[in-house]
Amino acid sequence: MSSTPSQPHPSLGVLPNMTHLINGLSTASSRASSEASLQRVKNLPGYTTPVFKGKEEQRAKVQADVAAKGFIPRELVANEVNWFYSQLGIDDTYFQNESPSVISDHIIALFGAKVLAYTKHDLNKLVIDLEKIDEKGNGATFIHTSLPGLTSTEGPGATCESRIDSLYLDNSTPSNCYRLETFRSTGSISATASQQLRCYFITKCNFPSPPPPSTRTDGLTDIRTVSDTAFLEKASPHTLEVYQKIMWQVESRYGPVMEVFEVEGTRERRLVIGYKMGGTSRFFSALSNLYHFYQLYSARKYVEQFSNGITIISLYLNPMPNSTGAPIEHSIFQVMKEASLLYCLPDNPFFLDSVNSGHAVQEATYAYCGWVFAQHFCNRLGPAYLHLKNILDDSNPLHAEVLNDIKRRFREETFTRESIAQVIHAHAEIIHLLYVNFAMVHYPAADEASQLGPTLSYQRLQTTQPLSDSELYDKIRRTVLNKQDLQVLESFLIFNKHILKTNFYQPTKVALSFRLAPEFLPEIEYPNKPFGMFIIIGNEFRGFHIRFRDVARGGIRIVMSRNKENYSINQRMLFDENYGLAATQSLKNKDIPEGGAKGTILPSLGAPPRRCFEKYVDAVIDLLIPGQTPGIKERLVDLYGKPELLFFGPDEGTADMMDWAALHARDRGAETWWKSFTTGKSAELLGGIPHDTYGMTSLSIRQYVLGIYKQLGLREKDITKVQTGGPDGDLGSNEILLSSDKTIAIIDGSGVLADSAGINREELIRLAKHRLTVAHFDKTKLSKDGYLVKVEEQDVKLPSGEIVLDGTDFRNGAHFRFRADLFVPCGGRPEAVNISNVAALTDTEGKPHFKYIVEGANLFFTQQARLHLEKRKVVLFKDSSANKGGVTSSSLEVLAGLALTTQEYLDLMIFKDAKPSDFYQKYVKEIQEKISENAAAEFHCIWREHARLQGAKPRTQISDELSMRLNNLQAELELSDLFDDVPSRRGVMRRAIPTTLVDQVGLDALLERLPETYQRALFSSWVASHYIYKYGVNSSSVDFFHFARDLAR
């Protein structure tokens, strides 16, 4: 059983189908759900058993050493040493690896444990715990008593494997990794006690340098060139063959690869699992809990790690004598199926408690997902908050602050992660019924029809009488008397009822994803209902994706946490932050086909952000591409029933990950949309259109600045300006390069540069072209009143005589100290100016520091701060209007990806010899023209409306109303039959699609290639924006009639 495709080669050639390449090695397919997947192997050891030739000589030394230490009576020494060497059945690996001194200590420890057990009059209490950890990090040995088929809850066995995970396996890298051999002793620990010993031998991998030459001529990895020397000495030819095949599959896929082998003439099954290092954690110990649940025990286990970054685990599993569980012939496939869930969530508290709860992995994983859902959606605000909201005026900044504070407290104090977990643990039977309710809908029917017959998980479902939603709700209500417990369990039912599709039952996956219908979101808190939402749950992260229209686009943001407290806050607010960002994106995306969307990823503390992003993307793709490969990616139960397209863009923490996501989508089979799946791709390698290189966002900001100059009859060279965001950034550098004003201050991450005489323009241009911070400014080019204060400096004396005590504090508040005609924030933290500090932007007489503000940076001002400044006659244009150039550019990047075939895309959009094609250059130029055209049109629309109302309504409010009017009209047009009028449709498409693309591909071909949902969105957005911009927000039905009449021209 194999998984999703992995990172492709740098060239864009399609990866070969690895399954076909390895068919010669095995006659069995990868199907894990049928008898056909069973591969038979001879009853031979997978590893050669080492024979330690110096064993007898060592035994004599050990016996003398034990006798000399004097802890064991001399007459018993020979018997104890003989038992240890001959009766316990310890592998020769141990004796070969350990010194006589260590072995003698272990024999004495074993004897001491027997004496202690004897004093307790219960030989079953005999506990052995021997360990030796090499101080230099070369490995370790662990030996302890172990009952087969049981997960220890106390004693050394309870923590041994989890320690091995954390010390030696979880943080493996190709340059620092370990191999593990573990086996159960064949003999009992004494004549009177039945326990056996479990031995673990961990050794640091030794990869020869240089590696041996490959014997392969097909370009595939030769396992012998990446193997540890000890592994090559011990592994049988058949083991090498099996591991080689697994390795090729792991290299070509993203998630785990699993195979089962039947050992001829026995009931033993060997489960082999391969995955990339770092793909999961605590997995080795979690697997033991899994097979113990099915009353299996392991005779031997191996973990092999390879220098190409691949880990392979091999488990030799046998049924427990007198087992009451399902026969191993069936249960092994359930172990295999559930191992894929464990790979996603190995550290699941609801499975670790399976002794008490009885939850199988599937039930426990469902409980974990419901736990996460409840954490985000149990803490709703309720009628008390609604009553308060109706009394207070949330347009009043002070009232809004009170409401926000109350909302935060409601969220923090009602339900905690711990209290929700306690409810789940306390109501195991209800959780089981809720799982059955979920599974009866989403369990794939294909499993029933497999040759094996219904799987164990399906059989388990049949043993429980499924209840209807209303019956289940009634049972929960009657069973659970505590109101808060009831609310938690009700949230599970809400979760079930709103899942449209999930990868929960996919044979292989790296994280769990659920497409939810958003109808359960309360209108009081989320007044604008999203079109669709996804929740993604991984071992080291959780995430959401929200979109407000079917065709929607927005960035994927990684929310990093500084510490545990910060992580808890981020966790509570993650969905609300995601919702707010997507809603804001909707306002900005008003005149492009894609509506607003946003994704957020919250990594656990210490988790690698890139790995979280990759798992998030792969899990989302599981729900976008119908599964086609039995045992790998199979068809899901899809209650949504329509194809979906998501478009991702770069955001905080993900700017350098867009190439990987696009190539991974292609590798997963998204041939028609991989080119448009992400924006912000690298220009040379993947034909992306970088905003900063071509000044896309700055072009729209510039139109607003120039619009103000033109409307008020101002000369740019006379205008004084303050700018946040320095010459090292996208917006800051392009604002410098495009402008010719008198800039008196620039504030960036490195410090504050100011000169009341005007900062030297030539020196600023030099910094902007080299993308350097203001800290690199040549101070000899400052006037006598100019200064540069760097964040790391202290006690700096300014020309005025003022002493700056701390450079960082000075920088953080610098935007409040300067006065100028124009303020253009091109960088800075969100809500840098808010209702509590906006008064600092006015003098003691209430006169604003700035006459004109064009908000380039996202959310630099809060809404209340904007309104406060506009009341004081500041001409202010907010971010969602001013900086929309970037989203326009990304939208047209998406259009090129959808419109061009893969070959056309490779020829026209990807650079050749580091140079763009003529088509690319023309297309970029046309995008720039469209950005300027759209920005100028919106500017004039807002200016006209403000003038018509004689300033009675602030421009900020007009901008928001314009966005909402555009979005509403676009939504109405998408549902109307105007699109079905072919002449109108063709007329709009000819104007909406850049001429460069129409000339290259042809309008007819474009209309065939573009998905209909996208065409409707493109048609509607063009009509809505051009109509509103022309006739204004107060246009009439007659105006629209005249406008629509000309669409076909």
Coordinates of C-alpha atoms in Angstrom, one line a residue, residues 388-708:
L388 CA -25.2 43.1 24.9
K389 CA -24.3 43.6 21.2
N390 CA -27.8 45.0 20.5
I391 CA -27.5 47.5 23.4
L392 CA -24.0 48.7 22.4
D393 CA -23.1 50.5 19.2
D394 CA -20.2 48.6 17.6
S395 CA -19.5 51.5 15.3
N396 CA -18.5 53.5 18.4
P397 CA -14.8 52.7 19.0
L398 CA -15.2 52.4 22.8
H399 CA -18.2 50.1 22.6
A400 CA -16.4 48.0 20.0
E401 CA -13.4 47.6 22.4
V402 CA -15.8 46.5 25.2
L403 CA -17.5 44.0 22.9
N404 CA -14.1 42.6 21.8
D405 CA -12.9 42.2 25.3
I406 CA -16.1 40.3 26.4
K407 CA -15.9 38.1 23.3
R408 CA -12.3 37.2 24.2
R409 CA -13.3 36.4 27.8
F410 CA -16.2 34.2 26.7
R411 CA -13.9 32.2 24.5
E412 CA -11.2 31.8 27.1
E413 CA -13.3 30.8 30.1
T414 CA -16.1 28.6 28.8
F415 CA -14.4 25.5 27.4
T416 CA -10.7 24.5 27.5
R417 CA -8.9 21.8 25.6
E418 CA -8.6 19.9 28.9
S419 CA -12.2 20.2 29.9
I420 CA -13.4 19.0 26.4
A421 CA -10.9 16.0 26.6
Q422 CA -12.4 15.1 30.0
V423 CA -15.9 14.9 28.5
I424 CA -14.7 12.7 25.7
H425 CA -12.9 10.3 28.1
A426 CA -16.0 10.2 30.4
H427 CA -18.5 9.3 27.6
A428 CA -16.7 6.5 25.6
E429 CA -20.0 4.9 24.7
I430 CA -21.5 8.1 23.3
I431 CA -18.3 8.8 21.3
H432 CA -18.6 5.2 19.9
L433 CA -22.2 6.0 18.7
L434 CA -21.1 9.3 17.3
Y435 CA -18.3 7.6 15.4
V436 CA -20.7 5.0 14.0
N437 CA -23.0 7.9 12.9
F438 CA -20.0 9.5 11.1
A439 CA -18.8 6.2 9.6
M440 CA -22.2 5.1 8.3
V441 CA -22.1 8.1 6.0
H442 CA -18.4 8.3 5.0
Y443 CA -17.2 4.7 5.1
P444 CA -16.4 3.9 1.5
A445 CA -18.6 1.2 -0.1
A446 CA -15.7 -0.2 -2.1
D447 CA -14.3 -1.9 1.0
E448 CA -17.4 -4.1 1.3
A449 CA -16.9 -5.4 -2.2
S450 CA -13.3 -6.3 -1.8
Q451 CA -12.3 -10.0 -2.2
L452 CA -11.5 -10.1 1.5
G453 CA -15.1 -9.3 2.4
P454 CA -16.1 -6.7 4.9
T455 CA -13.1 -5.4 6.9
L456 CA -12.9 -5.6 10.7
S457 CA -13.8 -1.9 10.9
Y458 CA -16.8 -2.5 8.8
Q459 CA -17.8 -5.5 10.9
R460 CA -17.4 -3.4 14.0
L461 CA -19.9 -0.9 12.6
Q462 CA -22.4 -3.7 12.0
T463 CA -22.3 -4.8 15.6
T464 CA -23.7 -1.4 16.7
Q465 CA -27.3 -0.5 15.9
P466 CA -26.8 2.9 14.0
L467 CA -29.1 5.6 15.3
S468 CA -30.6 8.4 13.2
D469 CA -29.5 11.9 13.9
S470 CA -32.6 12.6 16.0
E471 CA -32.4 9.3 17.9
L472 CA -28.7 9.9 18.6
Y473 CA -29.4 13.5 19.8
D474 CA -32.2 12.2 22.0
K475 CA -30.0 9.5 23.5
I476 CA -27.2 12.1 24.2
R477 CA -29.7 14.5 25.8
R478 CA -31.2 11.7 28.0
T479 CA -27.8 10.2 29.0
V480 CA -25.8 13.4 29.6
L481 CA -27.2 15.5 32.3
N482 CA -24.4 18.1 32.7
K483 CA -25.2 21.0 30.4
Q484 CA -21.5 21.7 29.4
D485 CA -20.9 18.0 28.7
L486 CA -24.0 18.0 26.5
Q487 CA -22.8 21.0 24.6
V488 CA -19.4 19.3 23.8
L489 CA -21.1 16.1 22.6
E490 CA -23.6 18.1 20.6
S491 CA -20.7 19.7 18.8
F492 CA -19.6 16.2 17.6
L493 CA -23.1 15.8 16.1
I494 CA -22.8 19.2 14.4
F495 CA -19.4 18.1 13.1
N496 CA -20.9 14.9 11.6
K497 CA -23.9 16.6 10.0
H498 CA -21.7 19.2 8.2
I499 CA -18.9 17.0 6.8
L500 CA -19.3 16.9 3.0
K501 CA -16.2 14.8 2.3
T502 CA -13.1 13.6 4.2
N503 CA -9.9 11.7 3.5
F504 CA -10.4 9.9 6.9
Y505 CA -10.7 6.5 5.1
Q506 CA -8.1 7.0 2.4
P507 CA -5.7 4.1 2.6
T508 CA -2.7 6.5 2.8
K509 CA -2.5 10.1 3.9
V510 CA -0.2 12.5 5.9
A511 CA -2.9 14.5 7.7
L512 CA -6.7 14.4 8.0
S513 CA -8.9 16.8 6.0
F514 CA -12.6 17.6 6.2
R515 CA -14.6 19.7 3.8
L516 CA -17.4 21.2 5.9
A517 CA -20.6 23.0 4.9
P518 CA -20.4 26.3 6.9
E519 CA -24.1 26.5 7.8
F520 CA -23.4 25.8 11.4
L521 CA -21.6 29.1 11.9
P522 CA -23.7 31.5 14.0
E523 CA -24.7 34.6 12.1
I524 CA -24.2 36.8 15.2
E525 CA -20.4 36.1 15.0
Y526 CA -20.0 35.4 11.3
P527 CA -22.5 37.7 9.5
N528 CA -21.1 36.8 6.1
K529 CA -21.6 33.1 5.5
P530 CA -18.5 31.5 3.8
F531 CA -19.1 29.5 0.7
G532 CA -16.9 26.6 1.9
M533 CA -14.4 25.7 4.6
F534 CA -11.8 23.0 5.2
I535 CA -10.3 21.9 8.5
I536 CA -7.0 20.1 8.4
I537 CA -5.6 18.2 11.4
G538 CA -2.1 16.8 11.5
N539 CA 0.2 15.5 14.2
E540 CA 2.1 18.7 14.5
F541 CA -0.4 21.3 13.3
R542 CA -4.0 22.2 12.6
G543 CA -5.3 24.5 9.9
F544 CA -8.3 26.0 8.2
H545 CA -9.2 27.2 4.7
I546 CA -12.2 29.5 4.2
R547 CA -13.5 30.9 0.9
F548 CA -16.4 33.2 0.3
R549 CA -17.2 32.2 -3.3
D550 CA -16.9 29.0 -5.3
V551 CA -14.0 30.6 -7.3
A552 CA -11.8 32.3 -4.7
R553 CA -8.2 32.9 -4.0
G554 CA -6.1 34.0 -1.0
G555 CA -2.8 33.4 0.8
I556 CA -1.9 30.6 3.1
R557 CA -0.5 32.0 6.3
I558 CA 1.6 30.2 8.9
V559 CA 0.9 31.4 12.4
M560 CA 4.0 31.0 14.5
S561 CA 3.9 30.9 18.3
R562 CA 6.7 32.4 20.5
N563 CA 5.9 30.3 23.6
K564 CA 3.2 28.0 25.2
E565 CA 1.0 30.9 26.3
N566 CA 1.2 32.5 22.8
Y567 CA 0.3 29.2 21.2
S568 CA -2.8 28.8 23.4
I569 CA -4.0 32.3 22.3
N570 CA -3.2 31.5 18.7
Q571 CA -5.1 28.2 19.0
R572 CA -8.2 29.9 20.4
M573 CA -8.2 32.6 17.8
L574 CA -7.1 30.6 14.7
F575 CA -10.5 30.2 13.1
D576 CA -11.6 33.8 13.8
E577 CA -8.3 35.1 12.4
N578 CA -8.8 33.0 9.3
Y579 CA -12.4 34.2 8.9
G580 CA -11.4 37.8 9.3
L581 CA -8.5 37.6 6.8
A582 CA -10.7 35.8 4.2
A583 CA -13.5 38.5 4.7
T584 CA -11.0 41.3 4.2
Q585 CA -9.6 39.5 1.1
S586 CA -13.2 39.5 -0.3
L587 CA -13.3 43.3 -0.1
K588 CA -10.0 43.5 -1.9
N589 CA -10.9 41.0 -4.6
K590 CA -13.9 43.0 -5.7
D591 CA -13.0 43.5 -9.4
I592 CA -11.4 40.1 -10.2
P593 CA -13.1 36.7 -10.8
E594 CA -11.9 35.1 -7.6
G595 CA -13.7 35.9 -4.4
G596 CA -11.9 36.2 -1.0
A597 CA -10.2 33.2 0.6
K598 CA -7.5 32.5 3.2
G599 CA -5.8 29.6 4.7
T600 CA -4.1 29.4 8.1
I601 CA -1.7 26.8 9.6
L602 CA -0.8 26.7 13.3
P603 CA 2.3 24.6 13.9
S604 CA 2.8 23.1 17.3
L605 CA 5.7 24.5 19.3
G606 CA 8.9 23.4 17.7
A607 CA 7.3 21.9 14.6
P608 CA 9.0 22.6 11.3
P609 CA 6.7 25.1 9.4
R610 CA 7.5 23.8 6.0
R611 CA 6.6 20.2 6.9
C612 CA 3.3 21.5 8.3
F613 CA 2.6 23.4 5.1
E614 CA 3.4 20.4 2.9
K615 CA 1.1 18.1 4.9
Y616 CA -1.7 20.7 4.8
V617 CA -1.4 21.0 1.0
D618 CA -1.3 17.3 0.5
A619 CA -4.4 16.7 2.7
V620 CA -6.4 19.4 0.9
I621 CA -5.4 17.9 -2.5
D622 CA -6.9 14.6 -1.2
L623 CA -10.3 16.3 -1.3
L624 CA -9.8 18.0 -4.7
I625 CA -8.7 15.0 -6.8
P626 CA -10.9 11.9 -7.0
G627 CA -8.9 8.8 -5.9
Q628 CA -8.1 6.4 -8.7
T629 CA -5.6 3.9 -7.2
P630 CA -6.8 1.0 -5.1
G631 CA -4.9 0.7 -1.9
I632 CA -3.3 4.2 -2.3
K633 CA -5.9 6.8 -3.2
E634 CA -9.4 5.5 -3.5
R635 CA -12.7 7.3 -4.2
L636 CA -14.2 9.1 -1.3
V637 CA -17.8 9.5 -0.3
D638 CA -18.5 13.0 -1.7
L639 CA -21.7 14.6 -0.5
Y640 CA -20.7 17.9 -2.1
G641 CA -20.8 16.2 -5.5
K642 CA -19.2 18.9 -7.6
P643 CA -15.5 19.5 -8.6
E644 CA -13.8 22.1 -6.5
L645 CA -10.8 24.4 -7.4
L646 CA -8.8 26.2 -4.7
F647 CA -6.2 28.8 -5.5
F648 CA -3.4 29.4 -3.0
G649 CA -1.2 32.4 -2.7
P650 CA 1.9 33.3 -0.6
D651 CA 1.4 34.9 2.8
E652 CA 3.4 35.2 6.1
G653 CA 5.8 32.3 6.2
T654 CA 4.9 30.6 2.9
A655 CA 6.4 32.8 0.2
D656 CA 9.1 30.3 -0.7
M657 CA 6.7 27.3 -0.7
M658 CA 4.5 28.1 -3.7
D659 CA 6.7 26.3 -6.2
W660 CA 6.6 23.1 -4.2
A661 CA 2.8 23.2 -3.9
A662 CA 2.3 23.7 -7.6
L663 CA 4.7 20.9 -8.5
H664 CA 3.2 18.6 -5.9
A665 CA -0.3 19.2 -7.3
R666 CA 1.0 18.3 -10.8
D667 CA 2.7 15.2 -9.3
R668 CA -0.6 14.2 -7.7
G669 CA -2.3 14.3 -11.1
A670 CA -3.8 17.8 -11.3
E671 CA -2.8 18.2 -14.9
T672 CA -5.3 20.9 -15.8
W673 CA -4.9 23.1 -12.8
W674 CA -1.4 22.7 -11.2
K675 CA -0.3 25.8 -13.1
S676 CA -2.9 27.9 -11.4
F677 CA -3.0 26.2 -8.0
T678 CA -0.6 28.7 -6.5
T679 CA 0.4 32.2 -7.3
G680 CA 3.7 33.8 -6.3
K681 CA 5.7 31.1 -8.0
S682 CA 9.2 31.8 -9.1
A683 CA 9.3 33.5 -12.5
E684 CA 12.2 31.6 -14.1
L685 CA 11.3 28.1 -13.0
L686 CA 7.5 28.1 -13.0
G687 CA 6.4 31.1 -14.9
G688 CA 5.1 33.1 -11.9
I689 CA 4.7 36.9 -12.0
P690 CA 6.4 38.3 -8.9
H691 CA 4.7 41.4 -7.6
D692 CA 7.8 43.1 -6.3
T693 CA 9.9 42.7 -9.5
Y694 CA 7.2 44.4 -11.6
G695 CA 5.8 46.7 -8.9
M696 CA 2.3 45.3 -9.2
T697 CA 1.0 46.4 -5.7
S698 CA 2.8 49.7 -5.9
L699 CA 1.2 50.6 -9.2
S700 CA -2.3 50.6 -7.7
I701 CA -1.1 52.6 -4.6
R702 CA 0.5 55.0 -7.0
Q703 CA -2.8 55.6 -8.9
Y704 CA -4.3 56.8 -5.6
V705 CA -1.4 59.2 -4.8
L706 CA -1.5 60.6 -8.4
G707 CA -5.3 60.8 -8.2
I708 CA -5.1 63.0 -5.1

